[in-house]
Short mmCIF file of C-alpha atoms and ligand atoms in Angstrom, two decimals:
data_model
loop_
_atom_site.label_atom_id
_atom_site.label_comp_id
_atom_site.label_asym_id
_atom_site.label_seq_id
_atom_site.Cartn_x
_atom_site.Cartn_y
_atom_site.Cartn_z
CA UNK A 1 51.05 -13.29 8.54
CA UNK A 2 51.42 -13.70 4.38
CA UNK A 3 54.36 -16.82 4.80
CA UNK A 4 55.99 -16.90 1.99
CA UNK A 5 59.04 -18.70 3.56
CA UNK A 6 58.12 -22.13 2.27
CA UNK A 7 55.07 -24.28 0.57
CA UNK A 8 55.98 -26.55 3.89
CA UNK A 9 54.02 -23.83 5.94
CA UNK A 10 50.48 -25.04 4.57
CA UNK A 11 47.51 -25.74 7.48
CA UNK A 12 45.53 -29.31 6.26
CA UNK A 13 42.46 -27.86 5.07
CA UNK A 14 38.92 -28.43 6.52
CA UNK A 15 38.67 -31.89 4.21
CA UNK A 16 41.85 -33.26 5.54
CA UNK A 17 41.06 -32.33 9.31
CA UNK A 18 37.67 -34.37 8.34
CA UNK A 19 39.45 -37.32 6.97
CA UNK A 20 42.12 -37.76 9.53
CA UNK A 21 39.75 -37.04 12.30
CA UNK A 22 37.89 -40.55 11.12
CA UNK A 23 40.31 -42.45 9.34
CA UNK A 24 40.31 -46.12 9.41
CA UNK A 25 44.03 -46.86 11.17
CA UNK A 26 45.69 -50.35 12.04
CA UNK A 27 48.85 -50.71 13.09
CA UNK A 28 51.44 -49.86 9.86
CA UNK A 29 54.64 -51.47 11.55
CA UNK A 30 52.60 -54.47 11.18
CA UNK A 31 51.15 -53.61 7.69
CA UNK A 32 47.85 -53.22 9.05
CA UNK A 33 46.90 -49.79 8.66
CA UNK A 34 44.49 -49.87 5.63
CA UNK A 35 44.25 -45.88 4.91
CA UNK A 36 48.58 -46.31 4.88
CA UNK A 37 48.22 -49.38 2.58
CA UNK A 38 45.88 -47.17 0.00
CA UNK A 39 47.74 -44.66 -0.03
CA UNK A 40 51.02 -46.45 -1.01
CA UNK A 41 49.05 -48.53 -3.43
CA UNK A 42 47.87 -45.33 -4.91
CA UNK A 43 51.37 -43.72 -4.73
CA UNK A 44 52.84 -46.72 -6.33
CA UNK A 45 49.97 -46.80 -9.42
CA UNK A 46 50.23 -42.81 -9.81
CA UNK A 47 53.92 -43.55 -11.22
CA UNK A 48 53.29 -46.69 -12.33
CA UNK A 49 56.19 -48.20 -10.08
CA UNK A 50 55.93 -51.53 -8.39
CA UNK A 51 55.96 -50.54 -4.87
CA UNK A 52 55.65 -47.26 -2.61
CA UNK A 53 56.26 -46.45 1.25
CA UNK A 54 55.52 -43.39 3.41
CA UNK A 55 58.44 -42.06 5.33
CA UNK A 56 58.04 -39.20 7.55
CA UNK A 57 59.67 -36.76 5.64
CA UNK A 58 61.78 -35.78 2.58
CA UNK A 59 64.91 -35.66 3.93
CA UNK A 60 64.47 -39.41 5.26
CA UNK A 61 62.91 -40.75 1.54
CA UNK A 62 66.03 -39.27 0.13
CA UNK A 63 68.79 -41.00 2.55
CA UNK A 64 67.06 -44.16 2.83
CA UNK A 65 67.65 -44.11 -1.31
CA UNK A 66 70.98 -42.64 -0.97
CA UNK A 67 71.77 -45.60 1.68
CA UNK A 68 70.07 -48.18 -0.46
CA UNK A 69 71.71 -47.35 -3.77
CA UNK A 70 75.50 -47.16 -2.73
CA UNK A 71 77.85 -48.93 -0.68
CA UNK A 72 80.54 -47.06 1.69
CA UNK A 73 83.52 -45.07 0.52
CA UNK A 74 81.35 -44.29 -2.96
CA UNK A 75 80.45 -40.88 -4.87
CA UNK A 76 77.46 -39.58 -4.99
CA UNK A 77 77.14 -36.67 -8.24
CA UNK A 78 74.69 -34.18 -7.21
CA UNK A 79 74.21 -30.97 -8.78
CA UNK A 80 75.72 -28.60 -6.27
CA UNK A 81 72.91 -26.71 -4.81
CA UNK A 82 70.68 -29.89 -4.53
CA UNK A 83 68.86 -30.58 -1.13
CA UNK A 84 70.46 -34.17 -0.66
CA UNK A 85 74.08 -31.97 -0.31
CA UNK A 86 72.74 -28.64 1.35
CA UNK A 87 69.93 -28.93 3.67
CA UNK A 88 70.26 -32.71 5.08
CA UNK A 89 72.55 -31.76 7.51
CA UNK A 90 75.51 -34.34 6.27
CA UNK A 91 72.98 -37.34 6.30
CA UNK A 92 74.86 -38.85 3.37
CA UNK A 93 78.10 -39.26 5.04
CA UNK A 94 76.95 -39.79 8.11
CA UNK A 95 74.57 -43.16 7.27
CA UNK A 96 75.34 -44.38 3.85
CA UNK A 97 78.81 -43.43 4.29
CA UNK A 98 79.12 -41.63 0.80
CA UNK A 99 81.45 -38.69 -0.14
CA UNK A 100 78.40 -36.53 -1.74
CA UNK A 101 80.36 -35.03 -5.58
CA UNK A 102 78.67 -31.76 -6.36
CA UNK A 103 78.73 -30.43 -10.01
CA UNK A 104 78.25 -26.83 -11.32
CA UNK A 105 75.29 -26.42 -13.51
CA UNK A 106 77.31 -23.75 -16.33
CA UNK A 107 73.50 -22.58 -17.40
CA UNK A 108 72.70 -22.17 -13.75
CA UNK A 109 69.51 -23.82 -14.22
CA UNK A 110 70.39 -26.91 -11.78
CA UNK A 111 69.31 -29.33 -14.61
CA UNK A 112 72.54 -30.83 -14.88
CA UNK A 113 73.66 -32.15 -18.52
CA UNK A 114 75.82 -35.16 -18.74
CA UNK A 115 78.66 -33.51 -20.00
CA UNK A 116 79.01 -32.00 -17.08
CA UNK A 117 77.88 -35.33 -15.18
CA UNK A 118 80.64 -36.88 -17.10
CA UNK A 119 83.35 -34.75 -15.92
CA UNK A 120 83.00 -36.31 -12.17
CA UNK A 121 82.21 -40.09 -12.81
CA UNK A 122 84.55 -42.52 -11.80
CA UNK A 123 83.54 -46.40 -12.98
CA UNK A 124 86.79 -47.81 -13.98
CA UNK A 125 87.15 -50.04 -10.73
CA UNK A 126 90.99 -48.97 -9.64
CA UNK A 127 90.96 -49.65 -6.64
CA UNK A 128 92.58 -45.76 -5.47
CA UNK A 129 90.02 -43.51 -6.95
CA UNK A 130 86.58 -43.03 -5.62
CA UNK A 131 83.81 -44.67 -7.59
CA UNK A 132 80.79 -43.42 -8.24
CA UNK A 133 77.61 -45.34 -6.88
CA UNK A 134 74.44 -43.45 -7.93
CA UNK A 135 73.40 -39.99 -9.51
CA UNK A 136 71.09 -38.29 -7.58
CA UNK A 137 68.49 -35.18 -9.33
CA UNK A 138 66.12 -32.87 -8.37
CA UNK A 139 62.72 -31.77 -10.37
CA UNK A 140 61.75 -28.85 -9.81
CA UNK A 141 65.32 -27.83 -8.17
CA UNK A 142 64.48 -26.18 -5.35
CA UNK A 143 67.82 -23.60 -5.12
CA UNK A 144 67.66 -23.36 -8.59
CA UNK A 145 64.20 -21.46 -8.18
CA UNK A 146 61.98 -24.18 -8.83
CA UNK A 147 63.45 -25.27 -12.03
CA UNK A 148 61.84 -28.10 -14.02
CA UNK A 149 63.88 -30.81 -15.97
CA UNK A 150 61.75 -32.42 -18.76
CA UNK A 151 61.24 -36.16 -19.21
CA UNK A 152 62.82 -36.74 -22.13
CA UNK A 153 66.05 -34.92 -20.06
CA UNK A 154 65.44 -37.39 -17.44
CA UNK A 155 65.15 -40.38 -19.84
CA UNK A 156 68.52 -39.19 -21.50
CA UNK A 157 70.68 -38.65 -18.30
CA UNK A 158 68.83 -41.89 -17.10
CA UNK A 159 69.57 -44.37 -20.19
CA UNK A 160 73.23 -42.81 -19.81
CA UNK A 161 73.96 -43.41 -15.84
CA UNK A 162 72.53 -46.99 -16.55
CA UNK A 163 74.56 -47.82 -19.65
CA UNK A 164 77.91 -46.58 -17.24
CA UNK A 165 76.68 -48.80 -14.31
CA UNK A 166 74.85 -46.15 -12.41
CA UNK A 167 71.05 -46.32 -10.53
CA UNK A 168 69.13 -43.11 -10.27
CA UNK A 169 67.64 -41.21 -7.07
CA UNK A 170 65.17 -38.53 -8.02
CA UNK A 171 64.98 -35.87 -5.38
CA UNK A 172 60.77 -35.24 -6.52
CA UNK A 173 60.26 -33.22 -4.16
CA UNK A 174 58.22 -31.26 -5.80
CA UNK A 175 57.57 -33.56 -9.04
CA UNK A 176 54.02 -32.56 -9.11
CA UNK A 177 54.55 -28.72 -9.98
CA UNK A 178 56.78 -29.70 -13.11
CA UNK A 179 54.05 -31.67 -14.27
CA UNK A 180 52.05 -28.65 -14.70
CA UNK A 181 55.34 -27.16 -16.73
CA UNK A 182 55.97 -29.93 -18.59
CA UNK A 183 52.42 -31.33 -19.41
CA UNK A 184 54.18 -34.83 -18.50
CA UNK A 185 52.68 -37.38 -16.02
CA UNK A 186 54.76 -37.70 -12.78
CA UNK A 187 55.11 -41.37 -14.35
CA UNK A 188 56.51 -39.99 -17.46
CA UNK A 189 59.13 -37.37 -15.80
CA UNK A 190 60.50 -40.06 -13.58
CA UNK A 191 60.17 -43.34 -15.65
CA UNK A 192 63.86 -44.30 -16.03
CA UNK A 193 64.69 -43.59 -12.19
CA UNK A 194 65.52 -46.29 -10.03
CA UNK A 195 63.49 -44.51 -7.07
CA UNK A 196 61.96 -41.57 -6.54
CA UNK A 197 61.36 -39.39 -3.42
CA UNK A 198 58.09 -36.86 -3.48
CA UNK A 199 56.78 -34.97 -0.74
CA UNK A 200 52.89 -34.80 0.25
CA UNK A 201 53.48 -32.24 2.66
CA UNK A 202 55.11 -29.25 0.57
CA UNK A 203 52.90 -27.97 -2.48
CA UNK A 204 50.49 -30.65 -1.89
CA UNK A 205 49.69 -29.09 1.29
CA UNK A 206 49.40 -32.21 3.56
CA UNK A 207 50.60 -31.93 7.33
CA UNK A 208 53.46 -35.03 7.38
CA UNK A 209 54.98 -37.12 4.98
CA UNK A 210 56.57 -38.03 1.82
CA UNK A 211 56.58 -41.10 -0.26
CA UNK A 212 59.55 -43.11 -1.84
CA UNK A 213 58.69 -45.28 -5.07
CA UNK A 214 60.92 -47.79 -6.55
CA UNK A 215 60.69 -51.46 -7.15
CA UNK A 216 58.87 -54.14 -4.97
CA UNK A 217 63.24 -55.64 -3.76
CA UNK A 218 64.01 -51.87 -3.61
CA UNK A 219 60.78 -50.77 -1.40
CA UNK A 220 61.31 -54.26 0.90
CA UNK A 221 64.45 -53.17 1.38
CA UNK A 222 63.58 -49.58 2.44
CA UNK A 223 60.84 -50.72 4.67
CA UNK A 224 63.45 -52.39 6.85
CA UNK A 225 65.82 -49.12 6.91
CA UNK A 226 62.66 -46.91 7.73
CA UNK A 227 62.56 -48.82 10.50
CA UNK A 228 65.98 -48.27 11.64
CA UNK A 229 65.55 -44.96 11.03
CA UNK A 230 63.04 -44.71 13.69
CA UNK A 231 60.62 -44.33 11.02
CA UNK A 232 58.27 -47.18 11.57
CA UNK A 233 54.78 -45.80 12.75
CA UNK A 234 51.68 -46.94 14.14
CA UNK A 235 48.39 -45.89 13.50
CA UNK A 236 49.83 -43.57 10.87
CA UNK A 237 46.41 -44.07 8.67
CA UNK A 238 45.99 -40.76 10.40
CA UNK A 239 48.11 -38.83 8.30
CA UNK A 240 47.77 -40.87 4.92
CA UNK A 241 43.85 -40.00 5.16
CA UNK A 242 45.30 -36.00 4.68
CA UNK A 243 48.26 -37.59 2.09
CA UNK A 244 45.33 -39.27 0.22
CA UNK A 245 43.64 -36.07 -0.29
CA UNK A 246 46.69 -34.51 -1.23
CA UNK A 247 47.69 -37.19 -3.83
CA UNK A 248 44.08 -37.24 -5.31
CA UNK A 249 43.38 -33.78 -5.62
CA UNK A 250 46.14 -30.81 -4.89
CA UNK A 251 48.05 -31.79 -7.97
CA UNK A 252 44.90 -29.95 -9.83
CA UNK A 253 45.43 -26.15 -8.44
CA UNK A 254 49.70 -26.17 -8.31
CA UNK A 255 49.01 -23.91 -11.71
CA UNK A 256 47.62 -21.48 -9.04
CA UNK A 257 50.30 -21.08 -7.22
CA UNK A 258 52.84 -20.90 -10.40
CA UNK A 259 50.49 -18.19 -11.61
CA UNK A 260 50.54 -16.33 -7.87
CA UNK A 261 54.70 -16.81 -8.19
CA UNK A 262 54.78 -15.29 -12.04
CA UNK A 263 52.42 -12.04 -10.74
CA UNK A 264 55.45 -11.80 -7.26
CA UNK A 265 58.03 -12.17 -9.76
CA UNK A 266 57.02 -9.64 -12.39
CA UNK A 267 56.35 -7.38 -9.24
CA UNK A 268 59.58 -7.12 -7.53
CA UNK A 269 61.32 -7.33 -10.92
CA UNK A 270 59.85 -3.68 -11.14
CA UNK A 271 61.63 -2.70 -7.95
CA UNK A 272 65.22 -0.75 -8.15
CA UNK A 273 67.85 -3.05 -7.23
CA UNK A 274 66.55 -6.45 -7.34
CA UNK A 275 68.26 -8.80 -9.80
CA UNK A 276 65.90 -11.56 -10.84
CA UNK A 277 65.01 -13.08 -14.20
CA UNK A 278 60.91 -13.42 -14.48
CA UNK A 279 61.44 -15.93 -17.83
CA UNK A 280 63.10 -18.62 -15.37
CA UNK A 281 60.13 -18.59 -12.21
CA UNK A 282 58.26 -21.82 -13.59
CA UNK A 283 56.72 -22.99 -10.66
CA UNK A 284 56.12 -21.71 -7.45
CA UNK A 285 59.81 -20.47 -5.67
CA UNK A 286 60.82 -17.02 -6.32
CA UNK A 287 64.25 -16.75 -5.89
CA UNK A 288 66.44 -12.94 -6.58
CA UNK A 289 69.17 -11.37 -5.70
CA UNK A 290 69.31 -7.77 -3.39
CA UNK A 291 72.80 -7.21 -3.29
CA UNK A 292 72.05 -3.81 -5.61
CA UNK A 293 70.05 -2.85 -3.22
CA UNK A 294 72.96 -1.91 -1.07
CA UNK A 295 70.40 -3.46 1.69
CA UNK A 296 70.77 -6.61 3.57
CA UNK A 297 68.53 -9.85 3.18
CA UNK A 298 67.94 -9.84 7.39
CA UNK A 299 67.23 -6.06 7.15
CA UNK A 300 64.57 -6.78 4.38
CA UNK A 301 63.61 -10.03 6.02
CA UNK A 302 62.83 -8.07 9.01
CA UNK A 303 61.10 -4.97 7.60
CA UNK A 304 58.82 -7.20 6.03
CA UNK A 305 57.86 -8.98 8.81
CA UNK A 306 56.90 -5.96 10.44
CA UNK A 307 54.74 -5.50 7.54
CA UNK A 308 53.20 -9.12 7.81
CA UNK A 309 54.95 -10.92 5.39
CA UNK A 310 57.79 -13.77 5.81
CA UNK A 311 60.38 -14.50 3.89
CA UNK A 312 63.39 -16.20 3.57
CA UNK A 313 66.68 -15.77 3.03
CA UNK A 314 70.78 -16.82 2.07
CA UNK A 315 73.51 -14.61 1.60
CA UNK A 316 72.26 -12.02 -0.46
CA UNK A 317 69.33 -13.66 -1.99
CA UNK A 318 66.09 -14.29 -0.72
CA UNK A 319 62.91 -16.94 -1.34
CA UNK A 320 59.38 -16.14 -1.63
CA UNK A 321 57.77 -19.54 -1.98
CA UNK A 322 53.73 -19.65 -2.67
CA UNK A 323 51.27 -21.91 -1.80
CA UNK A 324 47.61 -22.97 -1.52
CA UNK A 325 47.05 -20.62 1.70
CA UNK A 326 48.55 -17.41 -0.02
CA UNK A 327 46.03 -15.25 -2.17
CA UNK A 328 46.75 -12.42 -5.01
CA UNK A 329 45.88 -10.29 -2.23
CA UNK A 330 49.00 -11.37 -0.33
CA UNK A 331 50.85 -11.28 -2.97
CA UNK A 332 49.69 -7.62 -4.05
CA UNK A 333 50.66 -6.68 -0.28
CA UNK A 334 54.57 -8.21 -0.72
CA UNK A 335 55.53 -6.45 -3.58
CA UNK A 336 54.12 -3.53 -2.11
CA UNK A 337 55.54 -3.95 1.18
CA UNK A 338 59.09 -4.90 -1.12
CA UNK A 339 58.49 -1.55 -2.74
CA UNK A 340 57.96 0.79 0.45
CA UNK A 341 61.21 -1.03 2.27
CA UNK A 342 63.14 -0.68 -1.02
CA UNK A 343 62.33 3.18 -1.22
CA UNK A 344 62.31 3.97 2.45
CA UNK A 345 66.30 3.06 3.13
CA UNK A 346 65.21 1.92 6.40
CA UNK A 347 66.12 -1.81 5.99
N1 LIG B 401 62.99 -28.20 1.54
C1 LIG B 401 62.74 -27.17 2.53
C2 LIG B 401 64.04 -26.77 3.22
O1 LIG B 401 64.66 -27.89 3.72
C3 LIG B 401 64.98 -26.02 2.32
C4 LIG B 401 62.06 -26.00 1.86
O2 LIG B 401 61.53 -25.17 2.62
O3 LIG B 401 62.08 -25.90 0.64
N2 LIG B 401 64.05 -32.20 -1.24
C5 LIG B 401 63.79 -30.93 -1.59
C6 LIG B 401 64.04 -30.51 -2.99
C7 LIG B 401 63.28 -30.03 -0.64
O4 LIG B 401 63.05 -28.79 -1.01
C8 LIG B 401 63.06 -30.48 0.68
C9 LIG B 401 62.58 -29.52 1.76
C10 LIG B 401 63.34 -31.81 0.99
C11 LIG B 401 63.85 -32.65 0.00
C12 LIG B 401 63.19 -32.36 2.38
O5 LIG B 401 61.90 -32.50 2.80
P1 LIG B 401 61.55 -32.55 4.36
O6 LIG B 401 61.57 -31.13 4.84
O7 LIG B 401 60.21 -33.19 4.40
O8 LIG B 401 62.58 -33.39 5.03
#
């Protein structure tokens, strides 16, 4: 099967097998585990933060922040297809007990601008209006179709959320692919942010794991609410030898898979029917629009399954996401498969 559904589908490769297989492991609930420890350390330098800790998994880096940076009965401004709103299954209210305030990007680029920021945020202290506790962003935006927001963006909207009383969560999911966009250091595109959440096991191609990155008080802090997350592991040395790997050396072939995305996207562009704009795929999602096919995403979905390719899909658009185990060949044998289902009226 070509799976194109997400970059979260990569298999560790041979060299992380090897390095989990004899990793040095100690027990990390105590702070033992030295391969955790590293990796952390490493983490922490790479962004040039204080401190670093793994969690288990995006979603859980992100509410631990979200929980850390707010108190009860606050706003949190998100742009409104952001993964801390859609995809965390209500996380927000349900543990930090936030109302989460989404905000239309007007360019549709999910890189909001603090005009439209402004329009939402509520500081003045009366005591019968919600007040906002933290702005939360995304680089690349996933929904957005992998959008990158540039440092010097992030340094603006940053100097401005401080100056009105605000900290910063960045959703870095997938930080390392705008680096290749942006020609910034991870350090660079997230300097001003009060923590940041990045994922070892997307793009990176790792098994488990993500890594939040903050301040020494901010990381103590989220050690102890890992914990009560059920997040505290033991001998999890075992997965930071394949996050190591990831961290060291992945970052240096994500300009593959933005190249492999750019090919998928000028080839379905081609096909009758399909609304997408090739200028705005800058990293790895593909993201367009079938409605004109007068086809359904499930029917597609499903015809190209049957062809050996996976994809996924919302409302009328769909996601083609690529990765270090997809190959032009696969990619080649999508748009053709998109082609023959496109022509054939079968889906
Ligand atoms: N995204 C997944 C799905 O949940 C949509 C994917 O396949 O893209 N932030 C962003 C921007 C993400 O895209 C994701 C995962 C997460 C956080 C959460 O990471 P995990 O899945 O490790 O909890």
């Amino acid at each position: 099967m070509i799976d194109l559904r997400s970059d979260t589908v990569t298999k560790p490769s041979d060299k992380m097998r090897a390095a989990m297989a004899n990793a040095e492991v100690g027990d990390d609930v105590y702070g033992e585990d030295p391969t955790m420890n590293r990796l952390q350390e490493r983490a922490a330098e790479i962004f040039e933060k204080e401190a670093a800790l793994f969690v288990p998994s995006g979603t859980m880096g992100n509410q631990i922040a979200v929980k850390l940076h707010t108190q009860p009965g606050q706003d949190v401004i998100i742009e409104e297809r952001g993964h801390i709103l859609n995809y965390e299954v209500g996380s927000s209210a349900i543990f930090a007990g936030v109302t989460i305030r989404p905000v239309k990007s007007v360019d549709g680029s999910g890189i909001l601008t603090w005009d439209e920021i402004a329009t939402v945020l509520n500081t003045d202290g009366v005591y019968d209006h919600n007040q906002t506790g933290l702005l939360c962003l995304e680089n690349t935006h996933n929904l957005a179709g992998g959008r990158v927001m540039s440092a010097d963006h992030c340094a603006d909207l940053c100097e401005k959320a401080h100056a009105a009383g605000l900290p910063v969560h960045m959703d870095g999911a997938r930080i390392f692919n705008a680096t290749v966009v942006t020609n910034s250091s991870v350090a660079e595109l997230t300097r001003h942010c009060d923590s940041i959440q990045f994922c070892l096991s997307k793009g990176l191609g790792a098994p488990v794991g993500s890594i939040l990155v903050g301040s020494k008080d901010f990381i103590r802090e989220a050690l102890i609410w890992r914990k009560r997350f059920g997040g505290g592991m033991r001998q999890a040395g075992i997965l930071a030898a394949a996050g190591l790997i990831a961290l060291e050396e992945s970052p240096k072939r994500l300009h593959e898979d933005h190249e492999l995305a750019h090919h998928l996207a000028i080839g379905i562009a081609g096909i009758p029917g399909i609304a997408i704009n090739v200028e705005t795929v800058e990293t790895n999602i593909v993201i367009f629009d079938i409605a004109a096919t007068g086809k359904t995403t499930k029917g597609i979905c499903a015809s190209l399954k049957e062809n050996g390719v996976l994809a996924s899909e919302f409302g009328t658009r769909m996601r083609m996401v690529t990765h270090c185990d997809v190959s032009l060949k696969d990619i080649e044998t999508t748009i053709e498969a998109m082609g023959s289902i496109l022509d054939s009226r079968s889906a």
